[in-house]
Short mmCIF file of C-alpha atoms in Angstrom, two decimals:
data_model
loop_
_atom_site.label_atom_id
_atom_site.label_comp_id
_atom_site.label_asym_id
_atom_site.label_seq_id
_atom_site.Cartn_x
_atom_site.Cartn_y
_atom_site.Cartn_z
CA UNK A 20 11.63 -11.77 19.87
CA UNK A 21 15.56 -11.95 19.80
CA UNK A 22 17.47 -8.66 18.68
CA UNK A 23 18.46 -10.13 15.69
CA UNK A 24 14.91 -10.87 14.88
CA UNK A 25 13.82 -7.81 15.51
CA UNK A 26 17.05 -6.18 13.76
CA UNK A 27 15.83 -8.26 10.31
CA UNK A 28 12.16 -6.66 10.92
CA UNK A 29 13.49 -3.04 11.12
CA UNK A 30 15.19 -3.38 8.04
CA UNK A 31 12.60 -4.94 6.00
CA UNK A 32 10.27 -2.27 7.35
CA UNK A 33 12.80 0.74 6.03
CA UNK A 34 13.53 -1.22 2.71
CA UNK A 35 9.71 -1.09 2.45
CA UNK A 36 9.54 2.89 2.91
CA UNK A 37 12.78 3.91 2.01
CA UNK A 38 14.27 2.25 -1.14
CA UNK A 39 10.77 1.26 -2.68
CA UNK A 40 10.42 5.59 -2.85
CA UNK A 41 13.87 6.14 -4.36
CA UNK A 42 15.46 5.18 -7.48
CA UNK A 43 19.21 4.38 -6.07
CA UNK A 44 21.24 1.55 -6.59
CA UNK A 45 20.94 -1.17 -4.69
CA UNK A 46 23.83 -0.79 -2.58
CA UNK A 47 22.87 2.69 -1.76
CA UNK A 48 19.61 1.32 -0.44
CA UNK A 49 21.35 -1.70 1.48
CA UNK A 50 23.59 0.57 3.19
CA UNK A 51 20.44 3.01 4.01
CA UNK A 52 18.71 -0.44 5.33
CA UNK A 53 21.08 -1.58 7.47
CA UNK A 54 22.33 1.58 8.84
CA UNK A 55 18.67 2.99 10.00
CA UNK A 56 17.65 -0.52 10.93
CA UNK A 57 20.99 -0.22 13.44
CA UNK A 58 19.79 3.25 14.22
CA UNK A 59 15.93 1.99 15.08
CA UNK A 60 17.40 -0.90 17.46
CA UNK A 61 19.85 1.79 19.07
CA UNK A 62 22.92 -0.97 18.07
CA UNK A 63 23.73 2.97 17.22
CA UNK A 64 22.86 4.92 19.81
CA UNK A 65 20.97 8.33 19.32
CA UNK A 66 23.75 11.38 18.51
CA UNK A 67 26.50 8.64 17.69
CA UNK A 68 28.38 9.32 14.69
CA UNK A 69 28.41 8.35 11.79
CA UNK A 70 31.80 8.13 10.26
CA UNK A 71 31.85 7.77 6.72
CA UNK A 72 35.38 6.73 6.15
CA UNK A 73 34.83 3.38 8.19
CA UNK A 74 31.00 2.98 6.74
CA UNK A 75 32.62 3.34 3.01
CA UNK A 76 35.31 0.14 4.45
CA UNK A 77 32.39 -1.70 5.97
CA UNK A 78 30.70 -1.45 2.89
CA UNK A 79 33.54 -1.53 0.85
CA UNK A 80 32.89 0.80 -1.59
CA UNK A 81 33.48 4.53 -1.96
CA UNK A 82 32.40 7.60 0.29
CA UNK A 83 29.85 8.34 -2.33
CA UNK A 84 27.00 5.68 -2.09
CA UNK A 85 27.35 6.18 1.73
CA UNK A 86 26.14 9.67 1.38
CA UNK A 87 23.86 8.92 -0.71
CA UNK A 88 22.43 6.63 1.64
CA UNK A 89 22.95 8.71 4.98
CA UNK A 90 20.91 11.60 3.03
CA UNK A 91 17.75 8.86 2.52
CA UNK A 92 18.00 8.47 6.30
CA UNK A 93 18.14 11.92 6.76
CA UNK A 94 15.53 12.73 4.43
CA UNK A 95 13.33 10.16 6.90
CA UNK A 96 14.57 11.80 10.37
CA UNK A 97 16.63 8.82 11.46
CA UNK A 98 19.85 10.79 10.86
CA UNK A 99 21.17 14.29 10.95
CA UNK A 100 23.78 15.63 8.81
CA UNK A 101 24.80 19.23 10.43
CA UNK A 102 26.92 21.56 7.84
CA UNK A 103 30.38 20.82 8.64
CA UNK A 104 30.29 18.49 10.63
CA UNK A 105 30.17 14.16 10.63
CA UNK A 106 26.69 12.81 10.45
CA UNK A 107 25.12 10.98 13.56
CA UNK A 108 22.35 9.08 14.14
CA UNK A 109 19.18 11.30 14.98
CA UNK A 110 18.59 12.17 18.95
CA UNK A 111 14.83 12.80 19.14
CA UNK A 112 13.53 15.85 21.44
CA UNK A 113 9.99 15.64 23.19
CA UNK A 114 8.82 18.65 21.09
CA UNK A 115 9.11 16.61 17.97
CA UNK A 116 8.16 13.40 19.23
CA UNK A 117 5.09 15.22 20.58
CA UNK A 118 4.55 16.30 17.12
CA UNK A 119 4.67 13.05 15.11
CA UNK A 120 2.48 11.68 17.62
CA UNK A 121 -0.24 14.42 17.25
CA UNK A 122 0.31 14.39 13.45
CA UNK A 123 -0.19 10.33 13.03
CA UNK A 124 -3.38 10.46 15.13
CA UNK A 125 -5.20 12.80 12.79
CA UNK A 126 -3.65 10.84 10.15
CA UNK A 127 -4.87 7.33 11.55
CA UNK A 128 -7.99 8.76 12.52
CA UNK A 129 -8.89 10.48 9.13
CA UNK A 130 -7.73 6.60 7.47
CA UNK A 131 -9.84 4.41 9.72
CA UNK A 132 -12.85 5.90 8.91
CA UNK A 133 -12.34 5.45 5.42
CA UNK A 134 -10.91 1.77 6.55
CA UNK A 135 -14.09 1.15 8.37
CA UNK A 136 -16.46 1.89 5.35
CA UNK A 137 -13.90 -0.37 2.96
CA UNK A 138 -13.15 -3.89 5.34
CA UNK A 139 -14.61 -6.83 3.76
CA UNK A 140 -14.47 -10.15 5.73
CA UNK A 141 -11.19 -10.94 4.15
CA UNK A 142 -9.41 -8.11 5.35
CA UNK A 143 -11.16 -8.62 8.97
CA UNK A 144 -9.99 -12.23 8.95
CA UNK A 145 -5.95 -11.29 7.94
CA UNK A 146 -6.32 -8.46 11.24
CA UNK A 147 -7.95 -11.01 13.31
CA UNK A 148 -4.88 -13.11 11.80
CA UNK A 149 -2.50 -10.17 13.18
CA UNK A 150 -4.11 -9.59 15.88
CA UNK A 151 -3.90 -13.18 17.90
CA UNK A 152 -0.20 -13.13 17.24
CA UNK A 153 -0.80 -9.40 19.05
CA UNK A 154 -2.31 -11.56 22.00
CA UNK A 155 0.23 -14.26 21.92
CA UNK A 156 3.19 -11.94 22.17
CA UNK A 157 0.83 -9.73 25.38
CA UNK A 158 0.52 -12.93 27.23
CA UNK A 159 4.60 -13.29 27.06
CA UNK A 160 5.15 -9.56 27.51
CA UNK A 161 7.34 -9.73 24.11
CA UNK A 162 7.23 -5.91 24.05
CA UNK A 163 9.36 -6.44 20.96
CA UNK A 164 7.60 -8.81 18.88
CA UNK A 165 3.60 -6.78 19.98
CA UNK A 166 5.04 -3.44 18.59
CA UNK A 167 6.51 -4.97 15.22
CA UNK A 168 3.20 -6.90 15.02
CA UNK A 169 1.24 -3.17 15.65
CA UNK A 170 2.92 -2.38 12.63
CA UNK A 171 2.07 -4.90 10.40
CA UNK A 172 -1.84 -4.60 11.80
CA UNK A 173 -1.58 -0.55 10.80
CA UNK A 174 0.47 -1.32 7.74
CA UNK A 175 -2.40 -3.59 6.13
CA UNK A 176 -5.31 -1.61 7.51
CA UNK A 177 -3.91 1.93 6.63
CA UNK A 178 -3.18 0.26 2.99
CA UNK A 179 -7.02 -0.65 3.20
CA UNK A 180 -7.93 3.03 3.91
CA UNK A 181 -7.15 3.60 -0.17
CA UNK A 182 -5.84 7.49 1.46
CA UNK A 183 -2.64 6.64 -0.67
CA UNK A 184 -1.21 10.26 0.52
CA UNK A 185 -2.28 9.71 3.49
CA UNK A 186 -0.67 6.40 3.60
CA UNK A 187 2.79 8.07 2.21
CA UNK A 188 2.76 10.73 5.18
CA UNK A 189 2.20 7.80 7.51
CA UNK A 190 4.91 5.65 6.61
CA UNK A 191 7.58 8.39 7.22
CA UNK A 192 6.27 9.06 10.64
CA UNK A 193 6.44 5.80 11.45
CA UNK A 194 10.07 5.46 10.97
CA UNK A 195 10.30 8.87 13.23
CA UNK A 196 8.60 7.28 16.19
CA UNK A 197 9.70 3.30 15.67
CA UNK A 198 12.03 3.82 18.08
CA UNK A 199 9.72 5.66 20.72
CA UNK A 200 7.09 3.15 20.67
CA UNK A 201 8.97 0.52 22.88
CA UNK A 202 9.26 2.66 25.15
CA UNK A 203 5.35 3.95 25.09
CA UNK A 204 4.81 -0.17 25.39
CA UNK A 205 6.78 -0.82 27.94
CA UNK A 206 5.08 1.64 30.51
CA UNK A 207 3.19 -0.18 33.21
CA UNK A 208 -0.54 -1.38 31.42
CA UNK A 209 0.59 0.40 28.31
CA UNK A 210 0.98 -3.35 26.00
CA UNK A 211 -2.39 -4.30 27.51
CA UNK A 212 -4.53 -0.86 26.87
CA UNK A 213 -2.84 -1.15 23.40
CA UNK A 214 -4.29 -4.83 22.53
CA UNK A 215 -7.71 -3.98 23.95
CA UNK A 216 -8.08 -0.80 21.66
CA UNK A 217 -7.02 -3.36 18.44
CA UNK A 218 -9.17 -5.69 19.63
CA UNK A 219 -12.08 -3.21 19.81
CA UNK A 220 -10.74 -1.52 16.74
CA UNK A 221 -11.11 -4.59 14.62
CA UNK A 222 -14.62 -4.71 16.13
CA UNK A 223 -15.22 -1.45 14.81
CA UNK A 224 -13.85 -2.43 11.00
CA UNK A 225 -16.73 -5.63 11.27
CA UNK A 226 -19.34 -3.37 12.38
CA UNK A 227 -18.28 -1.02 9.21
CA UNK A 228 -18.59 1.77 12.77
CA UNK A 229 -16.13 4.74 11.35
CA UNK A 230 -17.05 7.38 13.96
CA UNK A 231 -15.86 4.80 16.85
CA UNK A 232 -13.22 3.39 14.52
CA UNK A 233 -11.54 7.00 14.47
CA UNK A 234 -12.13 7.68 18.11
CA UNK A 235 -10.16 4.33 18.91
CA UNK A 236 -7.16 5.25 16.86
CA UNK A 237 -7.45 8.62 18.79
CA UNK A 238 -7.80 7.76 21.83
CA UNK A 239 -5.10 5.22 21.39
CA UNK A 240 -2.36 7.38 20.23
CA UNK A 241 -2.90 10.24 22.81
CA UNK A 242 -2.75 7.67 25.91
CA UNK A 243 0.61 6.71 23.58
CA UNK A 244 1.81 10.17 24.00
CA UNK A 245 1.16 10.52 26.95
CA UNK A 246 2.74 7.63 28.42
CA UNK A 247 5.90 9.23 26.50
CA UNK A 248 5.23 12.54 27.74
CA UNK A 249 5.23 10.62 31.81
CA UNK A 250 8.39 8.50 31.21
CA UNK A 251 9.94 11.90 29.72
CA UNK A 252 8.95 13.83 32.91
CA UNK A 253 10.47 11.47 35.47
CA UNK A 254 13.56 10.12 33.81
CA UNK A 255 13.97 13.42 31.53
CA UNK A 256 15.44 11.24 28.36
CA UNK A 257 13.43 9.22 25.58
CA UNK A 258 16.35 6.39 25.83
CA UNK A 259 14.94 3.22 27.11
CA UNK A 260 17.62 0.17 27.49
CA UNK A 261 16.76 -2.65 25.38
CA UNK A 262 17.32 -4.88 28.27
CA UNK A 263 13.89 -2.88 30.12
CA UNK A 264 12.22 -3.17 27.03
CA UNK A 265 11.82 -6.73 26.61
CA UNK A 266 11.30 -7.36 30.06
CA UNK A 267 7.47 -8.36 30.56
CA UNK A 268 4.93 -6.21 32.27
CA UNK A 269 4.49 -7.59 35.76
CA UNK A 270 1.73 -7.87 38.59
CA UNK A 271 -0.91 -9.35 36.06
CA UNK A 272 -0.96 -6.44 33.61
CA UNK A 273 0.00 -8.25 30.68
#
Protein backbone atom coordinates (compact mmCIF):
# COMPACT_ATOMS: atom_id res chain seq x y z
CA UNK A 1 0.00 0.00 0.00
CA UNK A 2 1.65 3.44 -0.97
CA UNK A 3 1.87 6.17 1.90
CA UNK A 4 -0.53 8.15 0.35
CA UNK A 5 -2.90 5.29 0.36
CA UNK A 6 -2.46 4.56 3.55
CA UNK A 7 -2.41 8.46 4.54
CA UNK A 8 -6.26 8.61 2.86
CA UNK A 9 -7.15 5.38 5.14
CA UNK A 10 -5.97 7.06 8.41
CA UNK A 11 -8.00 9.89 7.82
CA UNK A 12 -11.14 8.29 6.88
CA UNK A 13 -10.65 6.08 9.92
CA UNK A 14 -10.37 9.40 12.39
CA UNK A 15 -13.23 11.22 10.41
CA UNK A 16 -15.13 8.02 11.32
CA UNK A 17 -14.33 8.32 15.24
CA UNK A 18 -13.59 11.73 15.61
CA UNK A 19 -15.93 14.19 13.77
CA UNK A 20 -18.96 11.66 13.55
CA UNK A 21 -18.76 12.16 17.86
CA UNK A 22 -18.53 15.95 17.75
CA UNK A 23 -20.72 18.60 16.58
CA UNK A 24 -17.90 21.11 15.01
CA UNK A 25 -17.80 22.65 11.84
CA UNK A 26 -16.55 21.07 9.19
CA UNK A 27 -13.36 22.70 8.92
CA UNK A 28 -12.65 22.08 12.49
CA UNK A 29 -13.07 18.39 11.77
CA UNK A 30 -10.94 18.54 8.41
CA UNK A 31 -8.17 20.11 10.14
CA UNK A 32 -8.54 17.38 13.14
CA UNK A 33 -8.52 14.69 10.07
CA UNK A 34 -5.71 15.61 8.41
CA UNK A 35 -3.58 16.60 11.22
CA UNK A 36 -3.99 13.11 13.31
CA UNK A 37 -4.01 11.21 10.05
CA UNK A 38 -0.27 13.04 9.61
CA UNK A 39 0.29 12.21 13.22
CA UNK A 40 -0.79 8.24 12.74
CA UNK A 41 1.64 7.96 9.54
CA UNK A 42 4.47 9.82 11.64
CA UNK A 43 4.61 12.50 8.35
CA UNK A 44 4.66 14.25 12.07
CA UNK A 45 6.81 12.64 14.08
CA UNK A 46 5.94 11.78 17.82
CA UNK A 47 6.79 15.10 20.27
CA UNK A 48 6.96 17.42 17.06
CA UNK A 49 5.19 20.54 17.42
CA UNK A 50 2.51 21.71 16.55
CA UNK A 51 2.61 25.34 15.69
CA UNK A 52 -0.55 26.93 15.43
CA UNK A 53 0.37 30.11 13.71
CA UNK A 54 1.56 28.14 10.49
CA UNK A 55 -1.47 25.38 10.91
CA UNK A 56 -4.03 28.54 11.04
CA UNK A 57 -1.94 29.72 7.32
CA UNK A 58 -2.08 26.17 6.07
CA UNK A 59 -5.54 26.13 6.73
CA UNK A 60 -6.11 29.52 6.14
CA UNK A 61 -8.30 30.45 8.62
CA UNK A 62 -7.95 31.76 12.17
CA UNK A 63 -6.06 30.30 15.33
CA UNK A 64 -9.43 29.39 16.63
CA UNK A 65 -10.78 26.33 14.60
CA UNK A 66 -7.17 24.99 14.92
CA UNK A 67 -7.60 24.67 18.59
CA UNK A 68 -10.56 23.50 18.37
CA UNK A 69 -9.36 20.80 16.35
CA UNK A 70 -5.92 20.09 18.19
CA UNK A 71 -8.22 19.67 21.48
CA UNK A 72 -10.38 16.67 19.45
CA UNK A 73 -6.95 15.12 18.91
CA UNK A 74 -6.08 15.61 22.25
CA UNK A 75 -9.21 14.52 23.63
CA UNK A 76 -8.27 11.04 21.48
CA UNK A 77 -4.45 10.83 22.75
CA UNK A 78 -2.92 11.63 19.39
CA UNK A 79 -1.81 15.05 20.69
CA UNK A 80 -0.74 16.75 23.84
CA UNK A 81 -1.34 20.23 24.69
CA UNK A 82 0.97 20.99 27.96
CA UNK A 83 -0.14 24.40 29.89
CA UNK A 84 2.02 26.95 28.45
CA UNK A 85 3.47 25.58 26.13
CA UNK A 86 2.92 24.75 21.91
CA UNK A 87 1.08 21.56 21.30
CA UNK A 88 2.94 18.48 19.73
CA UNK A 89 2.02 15.47 18.42
CA UNK A 90 1.63 12.68 21.20
CA UNK A 91 5.01 10.51 22.06
CA UNK A 92 3.59 7.23 23.43
CA UNK A 93 5.42 5.56 26.61
CA UNK A 94 5.39 1.63 27.08
CA UNK A 95 3.36 2.06 30.31
CA UNK A 96 0.47 3.40 28.34
CA UNK A 97 0.80 1.45 25.36
CA UNK A 98 0.87 -1.54 27.72
CA UNK A 99 -2.33 -0.26 28.99
CA UNK A 100 -4.44 0.21 25.83
CA UNK A 101 -3.33 -3.07 24.86
CA UNK A 102 -4.54 -4.83 28.10
CA UNK A 103 -7.68 -2.63 28.07
CA UNK A 104 -8.75 -3.55 24.20
CA UNK A 105 -8.26 -7.27 24.91
CA UNK A 106 -10.87 -7.41 27.64
CA UNK A 107 -12.77 -5.18 25.47
CA UNK A 108 -12.47 -7.47 22.25
CA UNK A 109 -12.81 -10.41 24.25
CA UNK A 110 -16.03 -9.36 26.21
CA UNK A 111 -17.44 -8.25 22.22
CA UNK A 112 -16.62 -11.48 20.43
CA UNK A 113 -18.49 -13.50 22.52
CA UNK A 114 -21.43 -11.55 22.08
CA UNK A 115 -20.22 -11.41 18.15
CA UNK A 116 -20.07 -15.13 18.13
CA UNK A 117 -23.71 -15.71 19.42
CA UNK A 118 -24.97 -12.76 16.76
CA UNK A 119 -22.94 -13.77 13.09
CA UNK A 120 -25.33 -14.82 10.55
CA UNK A 121 -23.89 -16.15 7.22
CA UNK A 122 -23.94 -12.70 5.83
CA UNK A 123 -21.77 -11.21 8.21
CA UNK A 124 -19.37 -14.47 7.97
CA UNK A 125 -19.29 -14.04 4.19
CA UNK A 126 -18.31 -9.89 4.33
CA UNK A 127 -15.21 -11.23 7.08
CA UNK A 128 -14.37 -14.03 4.85
CA UNK A 129 -14.60 -11.01 2.23
CA UNK A 130 -11.99 -9.07 4.58
CA UNK A 131 -10.23 -11.60 5.41
CA UNK A 132 -8.76 -12.93 1.80
CA UNK A 133 -7.71 -9.39 1.11
CA UNK A 134 -5.93 -10.11 4.84
CA UNK A 135 -4.21 -13.13 2.94
CA UNK A 136 -3.47 -11.32 -0.21
CA UNK A 137 -1.69 -8.45 1.47
CA UNK A 138 0.39 -11.62 4.01
CA UNK A 139 1.53 -13.26 0.89
CA UNK A 140 3.13 -9.67 -0.28
CA UNK A 141 4.21 -8.76 3.26
CA UNK A 142 2.12 -5.34 2.74
CA UNK A 143 2.47 -4.77 6.51
CA UNK A 144 0.59 -1.59 5.64
CA UNK A 145 -2.32 -2.58 3.73
CA UNK A 146 -2.86 -6.24 6.49
CA UNK A 147 -3.08 -3.79 9.51
CA UNK A 148 -5.61 -1.23 7.81
CA UNK A 149 -7.47 -4.36 6.60
CA UNK A 150 -7.34 -5.74 10.62
CA UNK A 151 -9.20 -2.77 11.14
CA UNK A 152 -11.85 -2.92 8.90
CA UNK A 153 -12.29 -6.93 9.95
CA UNK A 154 -12.59 -5.57 13.89
CA UNK A 155 -14.51 -2.52 12.80
CA UNK A 156 -17.47 -4.67 11.20
CA UNK A 157 -17.29 -7.51 13.69
CA UNK A 158 -17.05 -5.30 16.90
CA UNK A 159 -20.16 -3.29 15.22
CA UNK A 160 -21.77 -6.89 15.10
CA UNK A 161 -21.12 -7.40 18.87
CA UNK A 162 -24.33 -4.77 19.38
CA UNK A 163 -21.86 -3.72 22.87
CA UNK A 164 -22.45 -0.09 21.46
CA UNK A 165 -20.34 1.23 24.68
CA UNK A 166 -18.23 -1.15 24.28
CA UNK A 167 -17.80 -0.34 20.71
CA UNK A 168 -17.33 3.60 21.69
CA UNK A 169 -14.39 2.66 24.21
CA UNK A 170 -12.90 0.62 21.39
CA UNK A 171 -12.76 3.05 18.77
CA UNK A 172 -10.72 5.56 20.90
CA UNK A 173 -8.18 2.98 21.72
CA UNK A 174 -7.75 2.22 18.48
CA UNK A 175 -6.63 5.55 17.43
CA UNK A 176 -4.11 5.30 20.66
CA UNK A 177 -2.42 2.20 19.37
CA UNK A 178 -2.86 2.73 15.26
CA UNK A 179 0.38 3.77 15.23
CA UNK A 180 1.92 0.85 17.42
CA UNK A 181 0.43 -1.84 15.49
CA UNK A 182 2.93 -1.64 12.49
CA UNK A 183 5.33 -2.06 14.46
CA UNK A 184 3.70 -5.24 16.51
CA UNK A 185 3.25 -6.54 12.57
CA UNK A 186 6.31 -6.08 11.48
CA UNK A 187 8.14 -8.32 14.15
CA UNK A 188 9.50 -11.51 12.68
CA UNK A 189 6.13 -14.16 12.30
CA UNK A 190 4.06 -11.47 13.90
CA UNK A 191 1.74 -10.70 10.21
CA UNK A 192 1.49 -14.49 9.92
CA UNK A 193 0.38 -15.50 13.73
CA UNK A 194 -2.00 -12.49 13.20
CA UNK A 195 -3.83 -13.98 9.92
CA UNK A 196 -3.98 -17.48 11.40
CA UNK A 197 -5.81 -16.23 14.65
CA UNK A 198 -8.51 -14.26 12.02
CA UNK A 199 -8.66 -17.08 10.13
CA UNK A 200 -9.49 -19.29 13.15
CA UNK A 201 -11.45 -16.45 14.62
CA UNK A 202 -13.85 -16.32 11.74
CA UNK A 203 -14.07 -20.09 12.29
CA UNK A 204 -15.14 -19.48 15.64
CA UNK A 205 -18.03 -16.71 14.51
CA UNK A 206 -19.43 -19.89 11.95
CA UNK A 207 -19.33 -22.30 14.65
CA UNK A 208 -21.41 -19.54 16.83
CA UNK A 209 -18.06 -20.96 19.52
CA UNK A 210 -17.90 -17.67 21.97
CA UNK A 211 -15.67 -19.23 24.67
CA UNK A 212 -12.87 -19.92 21.83
CA UNK A 213 -13.95 -16.79 19.98
CA UNK A 214 -12.84 -14.69 23.18
CA UNK A 215 -9.78 -16.75 23.87
CA UNK A 216 -8.59 -15.94 20.17
CA UNK A 217 -8.99 -12.23 20.52
CA UNK A 218 -7.01 -12.80 23.82
CA UNK A 219 -4.55 -14.63 22.97
CA UNK A 220 -4.05 -12.49 19.95
CA UNK A 221 -3.62 -9.21 21.55
CA UNK A 222 -1.24 -10.38 24.39
CA UNK A 223 1.30 -12.08 21.75
CA UNK A 224 0.59 -8.25 20.20
CA UNK A 225 1.89 -6.81 23.34
CA UNK A 226 4.27 -8.66 23.73
CA UNK A 227 5.94 -8.42 20.55
CA UNK A 228 5.81 -4.52 21.53
CA UNK A 229 6.99 -5.12 24.87
CA UNK A 230 10.40 -7.28 22.88
CA UNK A 231 11.01 -4.60 20.18
CA UNK A 232 10.76 -2.00 23.24
CA UNK A 233 13.39 -3.99 25.24
CA UNK A 234 16.06 -4.22 22.56
CA UNK A 235 15.79 -0.99 20.66
CA UNK A 236 14.32 0.96 23.87
CA UNK A 237 11.89 3.32 21.52
CA UNK A 238 8.30 2.49 20.03
CA UNK A 239 9.48 4.45 16.67
CA UNK A 240 9.63 2.11 13.81
CA UNK A 241 10.80 3.77 10.27
CA UNK A 242 8.22 3.51 7.75
CA UNK A 243 10.78 2.32 5.36
CA UNK A 244 11.14 -1.20 7.96
CA UNK A 245 7.63 -1.30 8.10
CA UNK A 246 6.67 -2.05 4.71
CA UNK A 247 9.44 -4.18 4.10
CA UNK A 248 8.08 -7.92 3.88
CA UNK A 249 8.73 -10.57 6.45
CA UNK A 250 11.50 -12.76 5.08
CA UNK A 251 12.76 -16.51 5.29
CA UNK A 252 9.18 -17.93 4.44
CA UNK A 253 7.31 -16.36 7.37
CA UNK A 254 4.92 -14.50 5.49
Amino acid sequence: MSREASLAQAQHVIRSIVASRHDRPSLVAQIACEIGAEIVEAIIPPGHDLNTVELARRYQTSRTPVREALILLENEGLVDIPPRRRPRAHVHTMIEVSEVYRTRTVLFELMATDSAKRATEADIEVLRGILARMQQAAELGDITAFSWLSVEFHDFDTRLSGNTTAKRIHDSLLLRSLAIRRLSLSQPTRMARSLEDHIQLVKAYENHDSNLAGAILRANHTAALASVEHYFQKTGTLTLPHAVAAQPEKNGEN
